[in-house]
mmCIF file of C-alpha atoms in Angstrom:
data_model
loop_
_atom_site.group_PDB
_atom_site.id
_atom_site.type_symbol
_atom_site.label_atom_id
_atom_site.label_comp_id
_atom_site.label_asym_id
_atom_site.label_seq_id
_atom_site.Cartn_x
_atom_site.Cartn_y
_atom_site.Cartn_z
ATOM 1 C CA UNK A 1 100.170 -41.773 136.231
ATOM 2 C CA UNK A 2 98.774 -42.114 132.700
ATOM 3 C CA UNK A 3 96.385 -39.321 133.298
ATOM 4 C CA UNK A 4 99.055 -37.088 134.898
ATOM 5 C CA UNK A 5 101.676 -37.925 132.154
ATOM 6 C CA UNK A 6 99.218 -37.034 129.267
ATOM 7 C CA UNK A 7 98.052 -33.804 130.945
ATOM 8 C CA UNK A 8 101.720 -32.705 131.485
ATOM 9 C CA UNK A 9 103.000 -33.554 127.948
ATOM 10 C CA UNK A 10 102.577 -31.636 124.724
ATOM 11 C CA UNK A 11 100.440 -33.300 121.897
ATOM 12 C CA UNK A 12 103.396 -34.195 119.767
ATOM 13 C CA UNK A 13 105.099 -36.231 122.517
ATOM 14 C CA UNK A 14 101.947 -37.980 124.131
ATOM 15 C CA UNK A 15 102.347 -40.825 121.648
ATOM 16 C CA UNK A 16 105.923 -41.554 122.724
ATOM 17 C CA UNK A 17 104.988 -41.376 126.374
ATOM 18 C CA UNK A 18 102.366 -44.063 125.982
ATOM 19 C CA UNK A 19 104.920 -45.958 124.100
ATOM 20 C CA UNK A 20 107.417 -45.873 127.009
ATOM 21 C CA UNK A 21 104.520 -47.009 129.335
ATOM 22 C CA UNK A 22 103.749 -49.981 127.142
ATOM 23 C CA UNK A 23 107.468 -50.956 126.935
ATOM 24 C CA UNK A 24 107.568 -50.790 130.801
ATOM 25 C CA UNK A 25 104.564 -52.998 130.727
ATOM 26 C CA UNK A 26 106.354 -55.538 128.417
ATOM 27 C CA UNK A 27 109.435 -55.373 130.640
ATOM 28 C CA UNK A 28 107.259 -56.467 133.543
ATOM 29 C CA UNK A 29 106.820 -59.871 131.906
ATOM 30 C CA UNK A 30 110.481 -61.185 132.493
ATOM 31 C CA UNK A 31 110.371 -59.446 136.037
ATOM 32 C CA UNK A 32 107.285 -61.306 136.886
ATOM 33 C CA UNK A 33 108.611 -64.524 135.320
ATOM 34 C CA UNK A 34 111.707 -64.217 137.255
ATOM 35 C CA UNK A 35 110.030 -63.719 140.570
ATOM 36 C CA UNK A 36 107.790 -66.591 140.075
ATOM 37 C CA UNK A 37 110.597 -68.873 138.943
ATOM 38 C CA UNK A 38 112.935 -67.876 141.816
ATOM 39 C CA UNK A 39 110.529 -67.928 144.769
ATOM 40 C CA UNK A 40 109.098 -71.337 145.394
ATOM 41 C CA UNK A 41 106.334 -70.442 147.942
ATOM 42 C CA UNK A 42 103.138 -68.895 146.605
ATOM 43 C CA UNK A 43 102.739 -66.652 149.840
ATOM 44 C CA UNK A 44 106.359 -65.086 149.082
ATOM 45 C CA UNK A 45 105.476 -64.734 145.381
ATOM 46 C CA UNK A 46 102.677 -62.316 146.184
ATOM 47 C CA UNK A 47 104.965 -60.637 148.807
ATOM 48 C CA UNK A 48 107.762 -60.143 146.079
ATOM 49 C CA UNK A 49 105.219 -58.820 143.621
ATOM 50 C CA UNK A 50 103.813 -56.330 146.232
ATOM 51 C CA UNK A 51 107.442 -55.003 147.198
ATOM 52 C CA UNK A 52 108.214 -54.534 143.378
ATOM 53 C CA UNK A 53 104.798 -52.680 142.943
ATOM 54 C CA UNK A 54 105.550 -50.555 146.237
ATOM 55 C CA UNK A 55 109.065 -49.617 144.733
ATOM 56 C CA UNK A 56 107.498 -48.513 141.413
ATOM 57 C CA UNK A 57 104.862 -46.178 143.238
ATOM 58 C CA UNK A 58 107.494 -44.132 145.067
ATOM 59 C CA UNK A 59 108.072 -41.695 142.212
ATOM 60 C CA UNK A 60 104.426 -40.814 142.329
ATOM 61 C CA UNK A 61 104.917 -38.875 145.528
ATOM 62 C CA UNK A 62 107.627 -36.653 143.672
ATOM 63 C CA UNK A 63 105.375 -35.767 140.774
ATOM 64 C CA UNK A 64 103.991 -32.215 140.095
ATOM 65 C CA UNK A 65 100.171 -32.068 140.009
ATOM 66 C CA UNK A 66 98.686 -31.138 136.684
ATOM 67 C CA UNK A 67 97.805 -27.400 136.226
ATOM 68 C CA UNK A 68 94.794 -28.419 134.210
ATOM 69 C CA UNK A 69 93.415 -30.027 137.220
ATOM 70 C CA UNK A 70 93.642 -26.858 139.280
ATOM 71 C CA UNK A 71 92.222 -24.876 136.530
ATOM 72 C CA UNK A 72 89.078 -26.965 136.238
ATOM 73 C CA UNK A 73 88.694 -26.568 140.086
ATOM 74 C CA UNK A 74 89.127 -22.795 139.594
ATOM 75 C CA UNK A 75 92.153 -22.773 141.818
ATOM 76 C CA UNK A 76 94.220 -20.335 139.801
ATOM 77 C CA UNK A 77 96.885 -19.746 142.452
ATOM 78 C CA UNK A 78 97.710 -23.444 142.567
ATOM 79 C CA UNK A 79 97.748 -23.823 138.933
ATOM 80 C CA UNK A 80 100.246 -20.876 138.743
ATOM 81 C CA UNK A 81 102.475 -22.499 141.284
ATOM 82 C CA UNK A 82 102.498 -25.658 139.363
ATOM 83 C CA UNK A 83 103.241 -23.884 136.137
ATOM 84 C CA UNK A 84 106.153 -22.091 137.892
ATOM 85 C CA UNK A 85 107.393 -25.369 139.010
ATOM 86 C CA UNK A 86 107.189 -26.718 135.474
ATOM 87 C CA UNK A 87 108.959 -23.676 134.285
ATOM 88 C CA UNK A 88 111.900 -24.181 136.594
ATOM 89 C CA UNK A 89 112.604 -27.523 134.745
ATOM 90 C CA UNK A 90 113.107 -25.708 131.423
ATOM 91 C CA UNK A 91 115.269 -22.822 130.287
ATOM 92 C CA UNK A 92 112.209 -20.836 129.009
ATOM 93 C CA UNK A 93 110.719 -17.694 130.577
ATOM 94 C CA UNK A 94 107.022 -18.217 130.215
ATOM 95 C CA UNK A 95 106.266 -14.786 131.726
ATOM 96 C CA UNK A 96 103.472 -16.435 133.847
ATOM 97 C CA UNK A 97 102.868 -13.092 135.498
ATOM 98 C CA UNK A 98 101.418 -11.640 132.316
ATOM 99 C CA UNK A 99 99.067 -14.630 131.787
ATOM 100 C CA UNK A 100 95.538 -14.334 132.949
ATOM 101 C CA UNK A 101 94.533 -17.904 133.701
ATOM 102 C CA UNK A 102 90.902 -17.292 133.897
ATOM 103 C CA UNK A 103 90.717 -16.524 130.251
ATOM 104 C CA UNK A 104 91.375 -20.267 129.611
ATOM 105 C CA UNK A 105 87.942 -21.236 130.927
ATOM 106 C CA UNK A 106 84.596 -20.332 129.459
ATOM 107 C CA UNK A 107 82.096 -18.285 131.285
ATOM 108 C CA UNK A 108 79.989 -21.268 132.430
ATOM 109 C CA UNK A 109 83.257 -23.165 133.569
ATOM 110 C CA UNK A 110 84.196 -20.426 135.813
ATOM 111 C CA UNK A 111 81.044 -20.889 137.825
ATOM 112 C CA UNK A 112 81.175 -24.749 137.617
ATOM 113 C CA UNK A 113 81.760 -26.975 140.723
ATOM 114 C CA UNK A 114 83.827 -30.121 140.140
ATOM 115 C CA UNK A 115 81.736 -32.691 141.902
ATOM 116 C CA UNK A 116 80.531 -36.142 140.848
ATOM 117 C CA UNK A 117 77.062 -34.804 140.653
ATOM 118 C CA UNK A 118 78.154 -32.154 138.239
ATOM 119 C CA UNK A 119 80.075 -34.695 136.195
ATOM 120 C CA UNK A 120 77.031 -36.763 135.737
ATOM 121 C CA UNK A 121 74.948 -33.903 134.868
ATOM 122 C CA UNK A 122 77.506 -32.917 132.194
ATOM 123 C CA UNK A 123 76.958 -36.288 130.535
ATOM 124 C CA UNK A 124 73.193 -35.677 130.352
ATOM 125 C CA UNK A 125 73.630 -32.075 129.127
ATOM 126 C CA UNK A 126 76.495 -32.856 126.455
ATOM 127 C CA UNK A 127 75.429 -35.742 124.247
ATOM 128 C CA UNK A 128 78.701 -35.596 122.528
ATOM 129 C CA UNK A 129 80.616 -36.351 125.661
ATOM 130 C CA UNK A 130 78.301 -39.207 126.472
ATOM 131 C CA UNK A 131 78.570 -40.765 123.051
ATOM 132 C CA UNK A 132 82.314 -40.599 122.991
ATOM 133 C CA UNK A 133 82.620 -42.007 126.445
ATOM 134 C CA UNK A 134 80.298 -44.984 125.631
ATOM 135 C CA UNK A 135 82.283 -45.693 122.416
ATOM 136 C CA UNK A 136 85.508 -45.696 124.389
ATOM 137 C CA UNK A 137 84.042 -47.988 126.994
ATOM 138 C CA UNK A 138 83.076 -50.438 124.271
ATOM 139 C CA UNK A 139 86.655 -50.290 122.772
ATOM 140 C CA UNK A 140 88.062 -51.034 126.274
ATOM 141 C CA UNK A 141 85.592 -53.849 126.906
ATOM 142 C CA UNK A 142 86.475 -55.495 123.606
ATOM 143 C CA UNK A 143 90.226 -54.933 124.154
ATOM 144 C CA UNK A 144 89.962 -56.835 127.526
ATOM 145 C CA UNK A 145 88.008 -59.601 125.945
ATOM 146 C CA UNK A 146 90.668 -59.958 122.972
ATOM 147 C CA UNK A 147 93.745 -59.447 125.206
ATOM 148 C CA UNK A 148 92.834 -61.898 128.026
ATOM 149 C CA UNK A 149 90.521 -64.239 126.238
ATOM 150 C CA UNK A 150 92.199 -65.298 123.124
ATOM 151 C CA UNK A 151 94.941 -68.006 123.208
ATOM 152 C CA UNK A 152 97.839 -66.454 121.528
ATOM 153 C CA UNK A 153 99.640 -69.743 120.981
ATOM 154 C CA UNK A 154 102.301 -69.484 123.796
ATOM 155 C CA UNK A 155 101.152 -72.680 125.424
ATOM 156 C CA UNK A 156 100.995 -74.573 122.201
ATOM 157 C CA UNK A 157 104.436 -73.617 121.095
ATOM 158 C CA UNK A 158 105.936 -74.442 124.490
ATOM 159 C CA UNK A 159 103.543 -76.868 126.044
ATOM 160 C CA UNK A 160 105.899 -78.092 128.731
ATOM 161 C CA UNK A 161 107.616 -74.866 129.701
ATOM 162 C CA UNK A 162 105.253 -72.265 131.069
ATOM 163 C CA UNK A 163 108.115 -69.710 131.760
ATOM 164 C CA UNK A 164 109.362 -69.701 128.040
ATOM 165 C CA UNK A 165 105.837 -69.197 126.834
ATOM 166 C CA UNK A 166 105.404 -66.323 129.259
ATOM 167 C CA UNK A 167 108.744 -64.680 128.206
ATOM 168 C CA UNK A 168 107.735 -65.024 124.564
ATOM 169 C CA UNK A 169 104.473 -63.123 125.364
ATOM 170 C CA UNK A 170 106.458 -60.447 126.851
ATOM 171 C CA UNK A 171 108.565 -60.348 123.741
ATOM 172 C CA UNK A 172 105.404 -60.043 121.637
ATOM 173 C CA UNK A 173 104.145 -57.059 123.868
ATOM 174 C CA UNK A 174 107.524 -55.444 123.665
ATOM 175 C CA UNK A 175 107.444 -55.716 119.828
ATOM 176 C CA UNK A 176 103.917 -54.320 119.605
ATOM 177 C CA UNK A 177 104.806 -51.462 122.065
ATOM 178 C CA UNK A 178 107.828 -50.350 119.905
ATOM 179 C CA UNK A 179 105.808 -50.651 116.510
ATOM 180 C CA UNK A 180 102.832 -48.942 117.742
ATOM 181 C CA UNK A 181 104.568 -45.616 118.200
ATOM 182 C CA UNK A 182 105.503 -45.049 114.591
ATOM 183 C CA UNK A 183 102.320 -46.712 113.422
ATOM 184 C CA UNK A 184 100.126 -44.179 115.300
ATOM 185 C CA UNK A 185 102.437 -41.245 114.487
ATOM 186 C CA UNK A 186 102.057 -42.011 110.858
ATOM 187 C CA UNK A 187 98.324 -42.839 110.532
ATOM 188 C CA UNK A 188 97.046 -40.746 113.387
ATOM 189 C CA UNK A 189 94.908 -42.049 116.400
ATOM 190 C CA UNK A 190 91.843 -42.730 114.537
ATOM 191 C CA UNK A 191 93.088 -44.524 111.327
ATOM 192 C CA UNK A 192 95.696 -46.466 113.320
ATOM 193 C CA UNK A 193 92.929 -47.819 115.669
ATOM 194 C CA UNK A 194 90.691 -48.719 112.721
ATOM 195 C CA UNK A 195 93.594 -50.401 110.895
ATOM 196 C CA UNK A 196 94.748 -52.259 114.186
ATOM 197 C CA UNK A 197 91.158 -53.664 114.932
ATOM 198 C CA UNK A 198 90.541 -54.650 111.230
ATOM 199 C CA UNK A 199 94.042 -56.548 111.141
ATOM 200 C CA UNK A 200 93.238 -58.331 114.430
ATOM 201 C CA UNK A 201 89.914 -59.389 113.079
ATOM 202 C CA UNK A 202 91.670 -60.591 109.883
ATOM 203 C CA UNK A 203 94.038 -62.838 112.037
ATOM 204 C CA UNK A 204 91.163 -64.135 114.114
ATOM 205 C CA UNK A 205 89.569 -65.360 110.834
ATOM 206 C CA UNK A 206 92.785 -66.735 109.630
ATOM 207 C CA UNK A 207 93.299 -68.785 112.724
ATOM 208 C CA UNK A 208 90.166 -70.901 112.104
ATOM 209 C CA UNK A 209 91.298 -73.414 109.235
ATOM 210 C CA UNK A 210 93.042 -76.495 110.630
ATOM 211 C CA UNK A 211 96.432 -76.387 108.847
ATOM 212 C CA UNK A 212 99.635 -77.988 110.089
ATOM 213 C CA UNK A 213 102.825 -76.311 109.204
ATOM 214 C CA UNK A 214 105.254 -78.857 110.608
ATOM 215 C CA UNK A 215 106.280 -79.800 114.134
ATOM 216 C CA UNK A 216 104.177 -78.057 116.707
ATOM 217 C CA UNK A 217 103.474 -74.991 114.341
ATOM 218 C CA UNK A 218 100.006 -74.579 112.923
ATOM 219 C CA UNK A 219 98.341 -71.786 110.964
ATOM 220 C CA UNK A 220 96.548 -70.869 114.207
ATOM 221 C CA UNK A 221 99.892 -70.508 116.106
ATOM 222 C CA UNK A 222 101.242 -68.219 113.325
ATOM 223 C CA UNK A 223 97.965 -66.128 113.189
ATOM 224 C CA UNK A 224 97.928 -65.865 117.094
ATOM 225 C CA UNK A 225 101.572 -64.497 117.087
ATOM 226 C CA UNK A 226 100.637 -61.927 114.465
ATOM 227 C CA UNK A 227 97.371 -61.042 115.999
ATOM 228 C CA UNK A 228 98.914 -60.307 119.301
ATOM 229 C CA UNK A 229 100.918 -57.333 117.879
ATOM 230 C CA UNK A 230 97.756 -55.664 116.563
ATOM 231 C CA UNK A 231 95.744 -56.373 119.687
ATOM 232 C CA UNK A 232 98.547 -55.087 121.947
ATOM 233 C CA UNK A 233 99.145 -52.102 119.679
ATOM 234 C CA UNK A 234 95.470 -51.161 119.959
ATOM 235 C CA UNK A 235 95.848 -51.374 123.722
ATOM 236 C CA UNK A 236 98.386 -48.578 123.434
ATOM 237 C CA UNK A 237 95.997 -46.731 121.282
ATOM 238 C CA UNK A 238 93.054 -46.741 123.742
ATOM 239 C CA UNK A 239 95.246 -45.548 126.586
ATOM 240 C CA UNK A 240 96.488 -42.688 124.465
ATOM 241 C CA UNK A 241 93.151 -41.938 122.646
ATOM 242 C CA UNK A 242 90.998 -42.044 125.819
ATOM 243 C CA UNK A 243 93.469 -39.525 127.571
ATOM 244 C CA UNK A 244 93.128 -37.175 124.698
ATOM 245 C CA UNK A 245 89.372 -37.580 123.987
ATOM 246 C CA UNK A 246 88.114 -37.140 127.493
ATOM 247 C CA UNK A 247 88.214 -33.594 128.966
ATOM 248 C CA UNK A 248 90.209 -32.729 132.213
ATOM 249 C CA UNK A 249 86.954 -32.242 134.067
ATOM 250 C CA UNK A 250 85.884 -36.012 133.220
ATOM 251 C CA UNK A 251 89.236 -37.699 132.539
ATOM 252 C CA UNK A 252 89.517 -39.643 135.667
ATOM 253 C CA UNK A 253 85.882 -40.552 135.605
ATOM 254 C CA UNK A 254 86.121 -41.834 131.981
ATOM 255 C CA UNK A 255 89.270 -43.778 132.605
ATOM 256 C CA UNK A 256 87.661 -45.373 135.610
ATOM 257 C CA UNK A 257 84.507 -46.351 133.472
ATOM 258 C CA UNK A 258 86.737 -47.635 130.713
ATOM 259 C CA UNK A 259 88.790 -49.790 133.008
ATOM 260 C CA UNK A 260 85.707 -51.316 134.623
ATOM 261 C CA UNK A 261 84.505 -52.144 131.085
ATOM 262 C CA UNK A 262 87.882 -53.709 130.213
ATOM 263 C CA UNK A 263 87.803 -55.806 133.441
ATOM 264 C CA UNK A 264 84.318 -57.120 132.496
ATOM 265 C CA UNK A 265 85.698 -58.097 128.996
ATOM 266 C CA UNK A 266 88.704 -59.600 130.630
ATOM 267 C CA UNK A 267 86.316 -61.945 132.713
ATOM 268 C CA UNK A 268 84.125 -62.904 129.715
ATOM 269 C CA UNK A 269 87.049 -63.555 127.200
ATOM 270 C CA UNK A 270 88.534 -66.563 129.013
ATOM 271 C CA UNK A 271 85.073 -67.880 129.838
ATOM 272 C CA UNK A 272 84.078 -67.902 126.140
ATOM 273 C CA UNK A 273 87.183 -69.754 125.264
ATOM 274 C CA UNK A 274 87.165 -72.206 128.188
ATOM 275 C CA UNK A 275 83.371 -73.030 127.742
ATOM 276 C CA UNK A 276 82.254 -72.215 124.318
ATOM 277 C CA UNK A 277 84.903 -73.373 122.038
ATOM 278 C CA UNK A 278 85.089 -76.976 123.359
ATOM 279 C CA UNK A 279 81.303 -77.659 123.022
ATOM 280 C CA UNK A 280 81.008 -75.939 119.600
ATOM 281 C CA UNK A 281 83.779 -75.279 117.124
ATOM 282 C CA UNK A 282 86.760 -72.983 117.511
ATOM 283 C CA UNK A 283 85.214 -70.913 114.625
ATOM 284 C CA UNK A 284 82.513 -69.907 116.941
ATOM 285 C CA UNK A 285 84.507 -67.727 119.318
ATOM 286 C CA UNK A 286 87.008 -66.743 116.689
ATOM 287 C CA UNK A 287 84.406 -65.622 114.360
ATOM 288 C CA UNK A 288 82.778 -63.675 117.136
ATOM 289 C CA UNK A 289 85.929 -61.868 118.097
ATOM 290 C CA UNK A 290 86.428 -60.938 114.537
ATOM 291 C CA UNK A 291 82.906 -59.555 114.354
ATOM 292 C CA UNK A 292 83.620 -57.585 117.634
ATOM 293 C CA UNK A 293 86.923 -56.264 116.001
ATOM 294 C CA UNK A 294 84.898 -54.827 112.927
ATOM 295 C CA UNK A 295 82.536 -53.234 115.510
ATOM 296 C CA UNK A 296 85.551 -51.585 117.201
ATOM 297 C CA UNK A 297 86.825 -50.307 113.986
ATOM 298 C CA UNK A 298 83.490 -48.792 113.262
ATOM 299 C CA UNK A 299 83.411 -47.348 116.698
ATOM 300 C CA UNK A 300 86.757 -45.842 116.068
ATOM 301 C CA UNK A 301 85.490 -44.128 112.850
ATOM 302 C CA UNK A 302 82.953 -42.323 114.915
ATOM 303 C CA UNK A 303 85.580 -40.646 117.121
ATOM 304 C CA UNK A 304 87.623 -37.549 116.434
ATOM 305 C CA UNK A 305 91.174 -37.501 115.432
ATOM 306 C CA UNK A 306 93.084 -35.804 118.495
ATOM 307 C CA UNK A 307 96.754 -36.104 117.535
ATOM 308 C CA UNK A 308 97.119 -32.582 116.482
ATOM 309 C CA UNK A 309 94.591 -30.890 118.935
ATOM 310 C CA UNK A 310 94.739 -29.504 122.381
ATOM 311 C CA UNK A 311 93.298 -31.485 125.239
ATOM 312 C CA UNK A 312 89.946 -30.313 126.120
ATOM 313 C CA UNK A 313 89.341 -28.804 129.594
ATOM 314 C CA UNK A 314 85.569 -29.255 129.972
ATOM 315 C CA UNK A 315 82.517 -30.948 128.384
ATOM 316 C CA UNK A 316 81.673 -27.770 126.421
ATOM 317 C CA UNK A 317 85.070 -28.091 124.790
ATOM 318 C CA UNK A 318 84.326 -31.515 123.563
ATOM 319 C CA UNK A 319 81.111 -30.501 122.012
ATOM 320 C CA UNK A 320 82.968 -27.523 120.106
ATOM 321 C CA UNK A 321 85.717 -29.910 119.124
ATOM 322 C CA UNK A 322 83.358 -32.440 117.597
ATOM 323 C CA UNK A 323 81.457 -29.760 115.711
ATOM 324 C CA UNK A 324 84.680 -28.268 114.365
ATOM 325 C CA UNK A 325 86.825 -31.265 113.390
ATOM 326 C CA UNK A 326 84.616 -34.471 112.999
ATOM 327 C CA UNK A 327 84.062 -35.650 109.404
ATOM 328 C CA UNK A 328 82.526 -38.804 108.105
ATOM 329 C CA UNK A 329 85.584 -39.717 106.163
ATOM 330 C CA UNK A 330 88.741 -41.716 106.634
#
């Protein structure tokens, strides 16, 4: 749905679409908390979650397929039908009969077959596409490690009430989802990601000193509560940026590769904190995450700003975009 939404949405609205997505993600926290709290048997907890997920999947079957997908497969008639279906949703006459859809593709793309083998060959033949994808995979890997591995202080604030802590986590997610939209709109994708990762790294370092602030509150708790806003905001950013950086011919492939990287990071993160921190010092994992945050900021610097640009259709478009727009400056 993320890919479809980004491909059907004009550039100026994509940031808001991802913002709505992350708000829905945050709203899932109280729903999950309510299901878990109200259903005592763990078997029925999974059943309740499955039913809720199935209900949310129903709208997928009513969605219009992306015309970009048909174009990259050289299926111009299906692309035209999809565009007519989209035209019917507006009051604008696009005069589709006068548009030659074949002109939207380069000469080589017109003879290209959309297969897994061809996708892999495109990575070999287009270093810019490969470099961008590897950087995005690294960002997703670190986001998974940051998001799931770092203790954001919910358990320390409510040590005897798991549900309150989980609801507070949802509130933090909701705050970051709302704030990320104007933050990205103001700074752009590239600068916002760099600033978000650097801010997260700062709060990782700030959480290291042992400073008690009264009651159950410590400097670590406060730093964690602030850090989650920036980490979650970067989570919104990687979804948006990956959808815009990857070309239509490889967008699904790149999202799958990045999701795999994020899952690996989500496994490593809790392992680090559950095993490394107790036998060393909490400065070791926190300092390590701050270092990775700085690397993520550097990786973001090496990517192209996409907020004001059209989505690329093919690997060749990525190469042209990078040569035309990338600059070694902030």
